[in-house]
Tab-separated table of C-alpha atoms and ligand atoms in Angstrom:
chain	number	residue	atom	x	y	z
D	1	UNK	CA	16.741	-0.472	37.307
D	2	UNK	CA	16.321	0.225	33.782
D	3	UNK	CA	18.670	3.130	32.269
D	4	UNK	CA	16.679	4.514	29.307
D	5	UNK	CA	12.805	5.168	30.284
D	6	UNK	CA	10.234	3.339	27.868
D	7	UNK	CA	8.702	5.565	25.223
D	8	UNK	CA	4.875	6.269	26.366
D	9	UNK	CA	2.321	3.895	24.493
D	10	UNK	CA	0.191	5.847	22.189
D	11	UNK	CA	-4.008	5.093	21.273
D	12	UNK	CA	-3.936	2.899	18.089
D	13	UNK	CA	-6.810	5.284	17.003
D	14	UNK	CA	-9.572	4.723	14.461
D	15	UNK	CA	-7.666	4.148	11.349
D	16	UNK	CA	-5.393	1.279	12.838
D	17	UNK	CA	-6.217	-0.741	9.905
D	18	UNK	CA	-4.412	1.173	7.618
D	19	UNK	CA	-1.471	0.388	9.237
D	20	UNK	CA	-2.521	-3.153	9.988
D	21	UNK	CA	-4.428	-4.525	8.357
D	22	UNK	CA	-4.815	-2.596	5.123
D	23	UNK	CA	-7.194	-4.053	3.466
D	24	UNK	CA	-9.445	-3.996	5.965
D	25	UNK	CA	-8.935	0.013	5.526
D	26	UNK	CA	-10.924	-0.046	1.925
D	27	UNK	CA	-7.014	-0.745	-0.050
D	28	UNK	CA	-4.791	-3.732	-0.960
D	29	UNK	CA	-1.084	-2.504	-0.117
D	30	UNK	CA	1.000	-5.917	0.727
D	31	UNK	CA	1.705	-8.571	-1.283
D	32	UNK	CA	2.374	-10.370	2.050
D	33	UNK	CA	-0.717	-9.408	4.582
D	34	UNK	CA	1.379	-10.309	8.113
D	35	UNK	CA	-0.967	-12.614	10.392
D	36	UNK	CA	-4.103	-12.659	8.135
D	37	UNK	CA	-3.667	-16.751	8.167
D	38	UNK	CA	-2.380	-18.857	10.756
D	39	UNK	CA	-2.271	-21.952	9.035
D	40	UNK	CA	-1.348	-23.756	6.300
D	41	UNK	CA	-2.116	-27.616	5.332
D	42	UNK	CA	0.443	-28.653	7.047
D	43	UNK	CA	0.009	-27.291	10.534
D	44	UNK	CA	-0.609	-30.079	13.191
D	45	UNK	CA	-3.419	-29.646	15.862
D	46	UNK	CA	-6.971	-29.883	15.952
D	47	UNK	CA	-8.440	-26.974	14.043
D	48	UNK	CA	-10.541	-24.473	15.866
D	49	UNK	CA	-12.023	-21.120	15.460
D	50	UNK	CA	-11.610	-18.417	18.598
D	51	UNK	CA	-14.174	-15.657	18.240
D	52	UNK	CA	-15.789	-12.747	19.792
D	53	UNK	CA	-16.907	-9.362	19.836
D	54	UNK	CA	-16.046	-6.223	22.107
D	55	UNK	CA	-18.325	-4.264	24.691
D	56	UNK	CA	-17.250	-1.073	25.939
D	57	UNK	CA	-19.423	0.059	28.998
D	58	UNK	CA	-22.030	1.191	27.467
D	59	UNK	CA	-22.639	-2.255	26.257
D	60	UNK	CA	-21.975	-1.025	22.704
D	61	UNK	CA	-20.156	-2.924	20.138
D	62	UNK	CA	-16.462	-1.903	19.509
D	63	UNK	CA	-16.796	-1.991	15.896
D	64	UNK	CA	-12.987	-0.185	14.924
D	65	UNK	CA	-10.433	-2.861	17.295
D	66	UNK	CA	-7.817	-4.131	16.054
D	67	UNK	CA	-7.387	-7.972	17.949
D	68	UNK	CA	-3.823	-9.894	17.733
D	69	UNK	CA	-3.213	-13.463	19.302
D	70	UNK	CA	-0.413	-15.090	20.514
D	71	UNK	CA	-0.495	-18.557	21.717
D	72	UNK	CA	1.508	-22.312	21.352
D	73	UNK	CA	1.430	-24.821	19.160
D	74	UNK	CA	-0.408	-27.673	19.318
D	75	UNK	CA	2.961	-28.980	21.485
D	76	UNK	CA	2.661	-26.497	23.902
D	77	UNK	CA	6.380	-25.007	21.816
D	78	UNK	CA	6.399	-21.878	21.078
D	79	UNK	CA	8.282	-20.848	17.717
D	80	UNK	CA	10.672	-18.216	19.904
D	81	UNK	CA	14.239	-19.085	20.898
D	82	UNK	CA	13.192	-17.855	24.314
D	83	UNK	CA	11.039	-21.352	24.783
D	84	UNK	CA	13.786	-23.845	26.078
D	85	UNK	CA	11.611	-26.873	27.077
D	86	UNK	CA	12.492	-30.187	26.231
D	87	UNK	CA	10.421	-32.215	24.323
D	88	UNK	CA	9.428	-32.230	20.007
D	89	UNK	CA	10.973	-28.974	18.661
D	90	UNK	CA	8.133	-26.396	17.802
D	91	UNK	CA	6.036	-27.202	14.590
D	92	UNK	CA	7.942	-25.360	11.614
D	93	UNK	CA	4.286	-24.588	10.045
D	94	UNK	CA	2.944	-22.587	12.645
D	95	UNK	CA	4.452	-18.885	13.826
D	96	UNK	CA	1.377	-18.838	16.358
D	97	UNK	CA	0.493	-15.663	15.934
D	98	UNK	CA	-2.676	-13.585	13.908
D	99	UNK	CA	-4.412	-10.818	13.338
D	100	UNK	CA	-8.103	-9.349	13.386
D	101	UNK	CA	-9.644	-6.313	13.136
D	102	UNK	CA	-13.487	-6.277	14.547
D	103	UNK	CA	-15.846	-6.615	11.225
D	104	UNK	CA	-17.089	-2.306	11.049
D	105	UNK	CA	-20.690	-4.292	10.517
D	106	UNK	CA	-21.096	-6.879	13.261
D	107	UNK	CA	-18.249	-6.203	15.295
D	108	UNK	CA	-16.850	-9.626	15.016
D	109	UNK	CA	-13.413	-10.732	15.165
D	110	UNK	CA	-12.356	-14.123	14.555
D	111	UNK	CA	-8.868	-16.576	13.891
D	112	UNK	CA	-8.982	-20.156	12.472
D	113	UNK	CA	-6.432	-21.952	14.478
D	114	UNK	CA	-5.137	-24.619	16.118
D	115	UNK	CA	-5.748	-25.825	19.992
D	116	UNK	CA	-2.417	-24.787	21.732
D	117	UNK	CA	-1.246	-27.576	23.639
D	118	UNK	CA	-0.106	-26.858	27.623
D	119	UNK	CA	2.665	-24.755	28.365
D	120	UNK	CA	4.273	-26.570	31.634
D	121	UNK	CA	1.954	-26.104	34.677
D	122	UNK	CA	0.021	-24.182	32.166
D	123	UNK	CA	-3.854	-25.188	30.999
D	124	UNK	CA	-3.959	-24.160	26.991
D	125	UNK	CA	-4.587	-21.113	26.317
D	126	UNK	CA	-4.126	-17.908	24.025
D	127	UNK	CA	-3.363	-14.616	24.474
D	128	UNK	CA	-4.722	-11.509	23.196
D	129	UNK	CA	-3.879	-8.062	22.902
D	130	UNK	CA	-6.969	-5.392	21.982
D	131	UNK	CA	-5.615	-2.217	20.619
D	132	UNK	CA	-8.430	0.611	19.196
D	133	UNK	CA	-9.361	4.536	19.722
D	134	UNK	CA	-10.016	5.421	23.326
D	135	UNK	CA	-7.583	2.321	24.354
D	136	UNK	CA	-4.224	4.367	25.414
D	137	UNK	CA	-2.209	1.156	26.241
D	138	UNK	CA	-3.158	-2.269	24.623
D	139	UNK	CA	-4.826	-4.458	26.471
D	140	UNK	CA	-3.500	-8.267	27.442
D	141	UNK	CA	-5.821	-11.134	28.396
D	142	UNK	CA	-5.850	-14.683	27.568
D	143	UNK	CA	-8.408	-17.279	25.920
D	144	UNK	CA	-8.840	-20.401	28.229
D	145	UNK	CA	-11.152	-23.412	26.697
D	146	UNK	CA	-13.972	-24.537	28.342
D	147	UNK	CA	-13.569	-28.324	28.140
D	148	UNK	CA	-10.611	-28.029	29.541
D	149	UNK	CA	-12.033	-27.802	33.098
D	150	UNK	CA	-9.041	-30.013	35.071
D	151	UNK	CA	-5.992	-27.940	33.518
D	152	UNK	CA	-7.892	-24.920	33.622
D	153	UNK	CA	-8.427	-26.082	37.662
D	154	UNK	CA	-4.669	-26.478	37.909
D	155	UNK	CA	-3.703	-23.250	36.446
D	156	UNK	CA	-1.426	-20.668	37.917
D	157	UNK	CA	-2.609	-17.834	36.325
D	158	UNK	CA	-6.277	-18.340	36.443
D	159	UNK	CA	-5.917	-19.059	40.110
D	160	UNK	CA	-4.371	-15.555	40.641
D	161	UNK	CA	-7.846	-14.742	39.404
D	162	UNK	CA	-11.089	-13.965	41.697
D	163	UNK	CA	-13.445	-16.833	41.398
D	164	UNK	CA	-15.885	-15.060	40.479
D	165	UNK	CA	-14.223	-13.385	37.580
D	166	UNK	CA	-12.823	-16.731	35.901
D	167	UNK	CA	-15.259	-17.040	33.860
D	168	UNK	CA	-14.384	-14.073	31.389
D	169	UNK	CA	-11.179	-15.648	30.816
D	170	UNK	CA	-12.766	-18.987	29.830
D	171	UNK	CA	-14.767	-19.666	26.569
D	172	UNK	CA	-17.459	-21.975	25.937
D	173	UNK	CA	-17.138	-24.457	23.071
D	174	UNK	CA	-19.807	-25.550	20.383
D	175	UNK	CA	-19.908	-26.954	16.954
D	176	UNK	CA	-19.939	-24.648	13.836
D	177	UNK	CA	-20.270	-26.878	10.559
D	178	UNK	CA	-17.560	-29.557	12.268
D	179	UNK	CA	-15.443	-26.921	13.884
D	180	UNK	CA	-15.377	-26.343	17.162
D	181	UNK	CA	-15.480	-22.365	17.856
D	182	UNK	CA	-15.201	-21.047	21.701
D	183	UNK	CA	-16.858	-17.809	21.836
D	184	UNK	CA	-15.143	-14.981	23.707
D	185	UNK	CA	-17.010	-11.864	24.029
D	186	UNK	CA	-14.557	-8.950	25.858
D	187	UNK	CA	-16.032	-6.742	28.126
D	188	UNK	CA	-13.692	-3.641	28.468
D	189	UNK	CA	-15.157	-1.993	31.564
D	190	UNK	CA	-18.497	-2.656	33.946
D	191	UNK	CA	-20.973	-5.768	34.578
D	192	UNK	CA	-18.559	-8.610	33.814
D	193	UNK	CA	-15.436	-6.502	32.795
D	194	UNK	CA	-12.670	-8.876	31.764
D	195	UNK	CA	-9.758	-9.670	33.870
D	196	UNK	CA	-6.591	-7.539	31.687
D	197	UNK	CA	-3.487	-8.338	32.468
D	198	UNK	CA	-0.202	-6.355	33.033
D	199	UNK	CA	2.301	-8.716	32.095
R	1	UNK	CA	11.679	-19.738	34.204
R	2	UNK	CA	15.153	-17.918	33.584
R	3	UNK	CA	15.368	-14.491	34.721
R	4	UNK	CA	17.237	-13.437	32.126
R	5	UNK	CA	14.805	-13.858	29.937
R	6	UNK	CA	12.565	-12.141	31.550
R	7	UNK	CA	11.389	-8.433	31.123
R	8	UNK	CA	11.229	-5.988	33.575
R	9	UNK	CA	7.536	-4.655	34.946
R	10	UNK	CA	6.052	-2.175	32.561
R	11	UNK	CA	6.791	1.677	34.172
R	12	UNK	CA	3.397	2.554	34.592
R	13	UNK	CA	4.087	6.077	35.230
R	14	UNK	CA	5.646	6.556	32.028
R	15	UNK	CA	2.764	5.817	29.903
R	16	UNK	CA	-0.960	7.538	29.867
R	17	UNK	CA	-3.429	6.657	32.176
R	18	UNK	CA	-6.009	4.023	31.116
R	19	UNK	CA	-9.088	6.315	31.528
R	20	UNK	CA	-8.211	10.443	30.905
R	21	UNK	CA	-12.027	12.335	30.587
R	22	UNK	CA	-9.806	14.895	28.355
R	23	UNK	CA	-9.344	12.021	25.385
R	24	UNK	CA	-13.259	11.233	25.458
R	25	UNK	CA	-13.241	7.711	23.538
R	26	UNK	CA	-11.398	6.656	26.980
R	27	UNK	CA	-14.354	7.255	29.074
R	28	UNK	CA	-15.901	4.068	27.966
R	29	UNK	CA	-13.281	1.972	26.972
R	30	UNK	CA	-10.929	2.353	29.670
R	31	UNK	CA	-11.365	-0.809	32.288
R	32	UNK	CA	-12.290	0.071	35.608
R	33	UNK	CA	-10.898	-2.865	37.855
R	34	UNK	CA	-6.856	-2.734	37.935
R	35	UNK	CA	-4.866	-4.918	35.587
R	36	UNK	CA	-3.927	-8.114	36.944
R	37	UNK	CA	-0.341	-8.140	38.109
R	38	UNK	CA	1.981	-11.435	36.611
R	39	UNK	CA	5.219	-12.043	36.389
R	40	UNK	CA	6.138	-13.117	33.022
R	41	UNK	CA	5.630	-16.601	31.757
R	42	UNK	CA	7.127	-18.005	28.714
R	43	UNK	CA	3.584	-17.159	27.007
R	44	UNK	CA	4.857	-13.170	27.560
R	45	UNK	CA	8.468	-13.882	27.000
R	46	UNK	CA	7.756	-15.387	23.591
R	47	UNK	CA	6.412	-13.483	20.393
R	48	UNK	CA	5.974	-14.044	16.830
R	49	UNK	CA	9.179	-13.441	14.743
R	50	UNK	CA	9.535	-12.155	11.057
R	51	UNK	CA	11.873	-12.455	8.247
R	52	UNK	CA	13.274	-10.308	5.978
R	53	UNK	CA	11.604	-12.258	3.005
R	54	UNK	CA	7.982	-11.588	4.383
R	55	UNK	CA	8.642	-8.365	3.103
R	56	UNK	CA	9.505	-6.126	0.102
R	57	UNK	CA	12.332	-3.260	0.228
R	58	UNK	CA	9.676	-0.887	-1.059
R	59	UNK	CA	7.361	-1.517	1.701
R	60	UNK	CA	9.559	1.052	3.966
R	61	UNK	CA	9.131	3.588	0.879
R	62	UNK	CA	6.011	5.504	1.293
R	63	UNK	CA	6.464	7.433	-1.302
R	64	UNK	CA	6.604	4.454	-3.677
R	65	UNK	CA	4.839	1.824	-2.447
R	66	UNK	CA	1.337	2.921	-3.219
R	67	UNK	CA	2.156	5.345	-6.025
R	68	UNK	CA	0.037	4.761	-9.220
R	69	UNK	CA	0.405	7.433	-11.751
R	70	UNK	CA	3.153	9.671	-9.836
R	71	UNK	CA	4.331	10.853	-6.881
R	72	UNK	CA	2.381	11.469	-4.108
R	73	UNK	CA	2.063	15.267	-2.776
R	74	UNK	CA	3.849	16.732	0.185
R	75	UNK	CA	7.387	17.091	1.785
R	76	UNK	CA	9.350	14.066	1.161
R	77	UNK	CA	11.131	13.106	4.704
R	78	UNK	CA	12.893	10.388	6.126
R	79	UNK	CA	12.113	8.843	9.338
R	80	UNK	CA	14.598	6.704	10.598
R	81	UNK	CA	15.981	5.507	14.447
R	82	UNK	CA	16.654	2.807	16.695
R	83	UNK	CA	14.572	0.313	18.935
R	84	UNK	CA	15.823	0.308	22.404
R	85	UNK	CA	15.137	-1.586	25.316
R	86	UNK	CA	15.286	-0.151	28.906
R	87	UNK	CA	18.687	-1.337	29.464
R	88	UNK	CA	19.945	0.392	26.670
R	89	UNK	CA	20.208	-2.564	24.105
R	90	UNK	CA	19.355	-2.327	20.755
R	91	UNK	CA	16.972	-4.534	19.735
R	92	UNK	CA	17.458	-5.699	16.390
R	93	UNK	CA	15.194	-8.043	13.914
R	94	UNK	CA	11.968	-6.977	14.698
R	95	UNK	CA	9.219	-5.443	12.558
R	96	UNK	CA	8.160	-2.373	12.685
R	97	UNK	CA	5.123	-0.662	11.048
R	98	UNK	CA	3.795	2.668	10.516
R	99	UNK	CA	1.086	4.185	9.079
R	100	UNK	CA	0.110	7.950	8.827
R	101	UNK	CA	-2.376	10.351	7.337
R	102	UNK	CA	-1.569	12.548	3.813
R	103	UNK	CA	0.113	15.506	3.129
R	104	UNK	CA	-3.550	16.955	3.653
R	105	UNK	CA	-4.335	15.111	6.561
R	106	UNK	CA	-6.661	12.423	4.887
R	107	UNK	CA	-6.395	8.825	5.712
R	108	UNK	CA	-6.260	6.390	3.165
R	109	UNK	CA	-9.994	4.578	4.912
R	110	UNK	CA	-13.123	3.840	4.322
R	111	UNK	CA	-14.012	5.623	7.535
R	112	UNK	CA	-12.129	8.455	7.337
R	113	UNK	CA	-14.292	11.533	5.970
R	114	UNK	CA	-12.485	14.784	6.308
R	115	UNK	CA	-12.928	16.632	3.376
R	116	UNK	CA	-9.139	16.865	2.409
R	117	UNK	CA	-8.415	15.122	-0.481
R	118	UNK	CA	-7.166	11.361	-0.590
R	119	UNK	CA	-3.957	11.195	-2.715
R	120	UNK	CA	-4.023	8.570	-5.334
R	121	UNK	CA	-0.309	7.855	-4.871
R	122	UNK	CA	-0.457	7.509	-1.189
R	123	UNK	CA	-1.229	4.636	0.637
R	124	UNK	CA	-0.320	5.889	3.965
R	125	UNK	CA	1.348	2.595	5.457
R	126	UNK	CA	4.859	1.191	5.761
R	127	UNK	CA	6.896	-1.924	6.959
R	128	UNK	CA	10.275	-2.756	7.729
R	129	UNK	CA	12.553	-5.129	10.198
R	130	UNK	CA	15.207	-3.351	12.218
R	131	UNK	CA	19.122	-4.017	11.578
R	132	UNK	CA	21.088	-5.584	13.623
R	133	UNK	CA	21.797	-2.080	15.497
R	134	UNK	CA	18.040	-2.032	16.074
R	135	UNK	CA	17.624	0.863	13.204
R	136	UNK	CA	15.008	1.322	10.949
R	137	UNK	CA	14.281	4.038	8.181
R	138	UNK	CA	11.441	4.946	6.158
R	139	UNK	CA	10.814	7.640	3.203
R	140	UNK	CA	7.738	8.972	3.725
R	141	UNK	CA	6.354	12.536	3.439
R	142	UNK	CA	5.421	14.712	5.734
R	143	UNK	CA	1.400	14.265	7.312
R	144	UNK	CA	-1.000	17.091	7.908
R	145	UNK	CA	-2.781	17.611	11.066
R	146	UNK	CA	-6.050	16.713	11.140
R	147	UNK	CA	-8.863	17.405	13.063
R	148	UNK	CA	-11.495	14.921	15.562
R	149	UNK	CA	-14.270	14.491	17.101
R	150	UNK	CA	-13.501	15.765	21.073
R	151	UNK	CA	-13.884	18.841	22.365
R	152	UNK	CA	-15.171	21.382	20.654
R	153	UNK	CA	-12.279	22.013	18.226
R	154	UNK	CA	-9.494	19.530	18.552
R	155	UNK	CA	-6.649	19.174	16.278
R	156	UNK	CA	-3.980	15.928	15.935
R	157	UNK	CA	-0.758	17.477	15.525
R	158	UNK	CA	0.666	15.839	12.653
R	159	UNK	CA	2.122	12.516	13.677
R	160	UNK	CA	3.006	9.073	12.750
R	161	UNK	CA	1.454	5.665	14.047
R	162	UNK	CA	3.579	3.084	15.100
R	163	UNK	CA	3.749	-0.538	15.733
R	164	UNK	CA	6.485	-2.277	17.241
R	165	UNK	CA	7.338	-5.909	17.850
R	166	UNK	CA	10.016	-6.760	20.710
R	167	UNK	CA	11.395	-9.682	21.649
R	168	UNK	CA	8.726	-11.157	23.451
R	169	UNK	CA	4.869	-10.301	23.718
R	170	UNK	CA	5.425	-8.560	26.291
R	171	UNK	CA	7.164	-5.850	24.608
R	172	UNK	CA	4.465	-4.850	21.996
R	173	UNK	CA	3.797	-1.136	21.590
R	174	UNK	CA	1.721	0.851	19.607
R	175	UNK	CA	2.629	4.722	19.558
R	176	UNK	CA	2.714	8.083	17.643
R	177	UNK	CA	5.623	10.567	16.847
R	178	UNK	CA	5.076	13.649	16.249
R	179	UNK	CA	7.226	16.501	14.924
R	180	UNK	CA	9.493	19.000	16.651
R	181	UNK	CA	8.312	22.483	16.574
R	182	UNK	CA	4.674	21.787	15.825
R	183	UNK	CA	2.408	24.364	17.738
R	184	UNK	CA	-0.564	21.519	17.974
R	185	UNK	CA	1.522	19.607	20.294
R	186	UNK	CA	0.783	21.676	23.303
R	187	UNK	CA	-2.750	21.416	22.740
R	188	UNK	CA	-3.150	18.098	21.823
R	189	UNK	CA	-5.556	16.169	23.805
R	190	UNK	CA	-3.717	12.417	23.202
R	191	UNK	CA	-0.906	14.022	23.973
R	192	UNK	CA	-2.521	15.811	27.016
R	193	UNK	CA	-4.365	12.309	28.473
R	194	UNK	CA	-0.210	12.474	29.482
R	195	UNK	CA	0.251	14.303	33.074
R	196	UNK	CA	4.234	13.783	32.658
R	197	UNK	CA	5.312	16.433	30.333
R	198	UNK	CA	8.657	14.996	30.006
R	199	UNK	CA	6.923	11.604	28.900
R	200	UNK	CA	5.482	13.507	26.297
R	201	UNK	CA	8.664	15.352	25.317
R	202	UNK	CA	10.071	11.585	24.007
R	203	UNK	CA	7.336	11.179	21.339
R	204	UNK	CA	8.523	14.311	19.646
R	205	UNK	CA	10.540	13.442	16.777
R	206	UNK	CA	13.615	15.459	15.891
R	207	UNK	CA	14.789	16.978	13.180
R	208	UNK	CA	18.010	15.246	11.789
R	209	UNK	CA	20.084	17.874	9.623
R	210	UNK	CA	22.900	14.961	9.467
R	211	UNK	CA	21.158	12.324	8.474
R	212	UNK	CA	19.231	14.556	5.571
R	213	UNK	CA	19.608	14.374	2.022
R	214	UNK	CA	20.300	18.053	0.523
R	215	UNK	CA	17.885	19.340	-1.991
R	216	UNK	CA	16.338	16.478	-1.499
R	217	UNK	CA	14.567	15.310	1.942
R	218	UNK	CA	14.614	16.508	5.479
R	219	UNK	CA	15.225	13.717	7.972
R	220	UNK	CA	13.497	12.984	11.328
R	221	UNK	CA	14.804	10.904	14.287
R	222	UNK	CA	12.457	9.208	16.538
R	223	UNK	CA	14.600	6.682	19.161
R	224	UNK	CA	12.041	3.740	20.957
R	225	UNK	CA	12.192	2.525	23.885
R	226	UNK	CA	10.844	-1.199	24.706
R	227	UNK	CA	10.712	-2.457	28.368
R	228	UNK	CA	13.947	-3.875	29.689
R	229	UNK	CA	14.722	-7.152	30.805
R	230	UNK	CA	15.639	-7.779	34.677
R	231	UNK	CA	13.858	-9.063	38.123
R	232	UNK	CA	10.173	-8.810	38.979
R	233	UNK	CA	8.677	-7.761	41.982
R	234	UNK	CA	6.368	-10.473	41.308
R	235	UNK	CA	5.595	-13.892	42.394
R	236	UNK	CA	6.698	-16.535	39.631
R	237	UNK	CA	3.606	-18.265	38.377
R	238	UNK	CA	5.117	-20.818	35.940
A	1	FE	FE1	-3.787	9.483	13.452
């Protein structure tokens, strides 16, 4: 049992990006903006573009969220002393993670990236976290790909899921100008609500 | 996976309820169906790392690291304390970032319109990677409350946003001090989306007469806590 209780989460509120990411706020702070790129020219993996916009239950757009992704490298390593597999050591040009607030206009938000390879019994996948006013604790879910039907089938967390809520964990893929981009609308709450996860 | 590495289940009591009708922007944001329960994978156990070279000393100075022409206004303070984890470790090496309204209670944003002034030597936002005791410290001033769009006539008690990286994704938080003695604090409605009143009691900053500079700055402490590591009561999935 843990000996010091955990201090209480707090709303990220509606000027997150000030905090964030800056310039996103109207001002240009950092020389270094943390998690704005994921890649340089030397990252291996197929290049792809995850993006998506926010519903609340009103099926409004959440126009002031703040997104953050987490995911592997194109190995399935992650850059983290915690990941012990064996195997290629984790690609020294890729930290795996980013950052993206939803565009105040279109409510878009958006990272250029690679495709994650599997993680053990894993399918690829990403994870997000969706912080914004009105959200008290952030929220966790993860980005599976769409053509990836037979890991996705194999999955141990996706199986944990109803059937018939998969498919908000899952996004399609299409062709953008030669990129591939899987589209993943959130839904936080009614018709279609995404599957969050306390993890 | 190795159960050491693993954290312990966040204390869902100790943090505020998903959907709480007094904080109104909850009402349609919070989900309805109940998180889905997982024991950590290496995908939660796992999170981005910085270095002390992605950053610049005077990123922690708030008073300096936006300032154009002078100082900005306000009470100069520090802010300084330790990252935790449930088991009492400190939890060093990982970044933590703040930002925070003005002495005036204007944020540095292009949506922000409260007709305080903006200060052109504040930025309002600050950076820094904990020691290997888990501390951190930032010079900052002192923010003004605010008010929002609630109930009829809500106030923010002046506070502090925070970001914090643990160890592993898991771990992430994103909170708000706020300051010891402040009279908004009892009325606040973030605050008050919080049933546990001693769960609210450990986001109040306190003031730190040692660790203040005389004729110079106040200082505040604000301790956080980050889940623990230990056993799950839940089913290993990879
Ligand atoms: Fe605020």
């Amino acid at each position: 049992m843990s000996k010091l209780p955990e201090t209480p989460s707090q709303t990220a509120g509606p000027y997150v990006h000030i905090g964030l990411i800056p310039r996103q706020a109207g001002f240009d702070i950092f020389e270094n903006n943390l998690g704005a790129a994921m890649l340089t020219p030397e990252t291996k993996g197929e290049r792809i573009r995850i993006e998506g916009r926010i519903f609340d239950g009103a099926d409004a757009l959440v126009r002031d969220a703040l997104v953050e992704i987490w995911q592997a490298d194109a190995g399935g390593r992650f850059a983290h002393p915690a990941d012990r597999q064996n195997g290629p050591p984790p690609d020294p040009h890729f930290r795996g993670w980013g950052r993206s607030g939803t565009d105040f206009a279109t409510g878009v938000w958006g990272f250029d990236t690679i495709k994650p390879g599997r993680v053990g019994p894993m399918a690829p996948h990403a994870s997000l976290w969706i912080v914004a006013r009105g959200i008290n604790t952030g929220l966790a879910t993860r980005v599976y790909f769409a053509d990836e039907d037979a890991a996705n089938a194999e999955d141990p967390v996706l199986r944990m899921v109803e059937p018939a809520r998969r498919f908000t964990l899952i996004a399609p893929r299409a062709l953008r100008g030669g990129i591939p981009v899987y589209s993943f609308d959130i839904r936080l709450q009614g018709d279609g609500e995404t599957v969050f996860l306390d993890v | 996976m190795d159960l050491d590495l693993e954290f312990a289940p966040r204390d869902a009591a100790a943090h505020p309820p998903a959907l709480a009708p007094i904080y109104r922007s909850t009402l349609l944001r919070a989900p309805r169906q109940p998180l889905l329960s997982l024991r950590s994978t290496l995908t939660e156990i796992t999170g981005p790392i910085f270095g002390e070279s992605e950053l610049d000393p005077i990123d922690a100075d708030l008073t300096r690291n936006h300032a154009r022409d002078g100082d900005p206004i306000g009470e100069r303070i520090t802010l300084h304390g330790r990252v935790l984890d449930g088991d009492a470790r400190a939890v060093p090496g990982v970044l933590v970032e703040i930002w925070q309204a003005n002495a005036g209670g204007r944020y540095r944003h292009t949506n922000d319109s409260f007709t305080a002034a903006i200060d052109p030597n504040f930025g309002g936002c600050g950076r820094v990677i904990t020691d290997a005791e888990g501390r951190y410290r930032f010079r900052t001033i002192r923010p003004g409350p605010y008010p929002f769009p609630n109930r009829e006539n809500d106030w923010r008690p002046a506070h502090i946003h925070y970001s914090v990286f643990g160890q592993g994704f898991s771990q992430r938080l994103i909170t708000q001090s706020y300051f010891e003695g402040d009279p908004l604090i009892a009325r606040d409605a973030i605050l008050g989306t919080m049933p546990d009143v001693a769960a609210r009691q450990r986001l109040v900053a306190t003031l730190d007469m040692e660790a203040s500079a005389p004729f110079e700055a106040l200082a505040w402490r604000f301790d956080i806590v980050l889940r623990g590591r230990g056993a799950s009561r839940f089913e290993s999935v990879a």
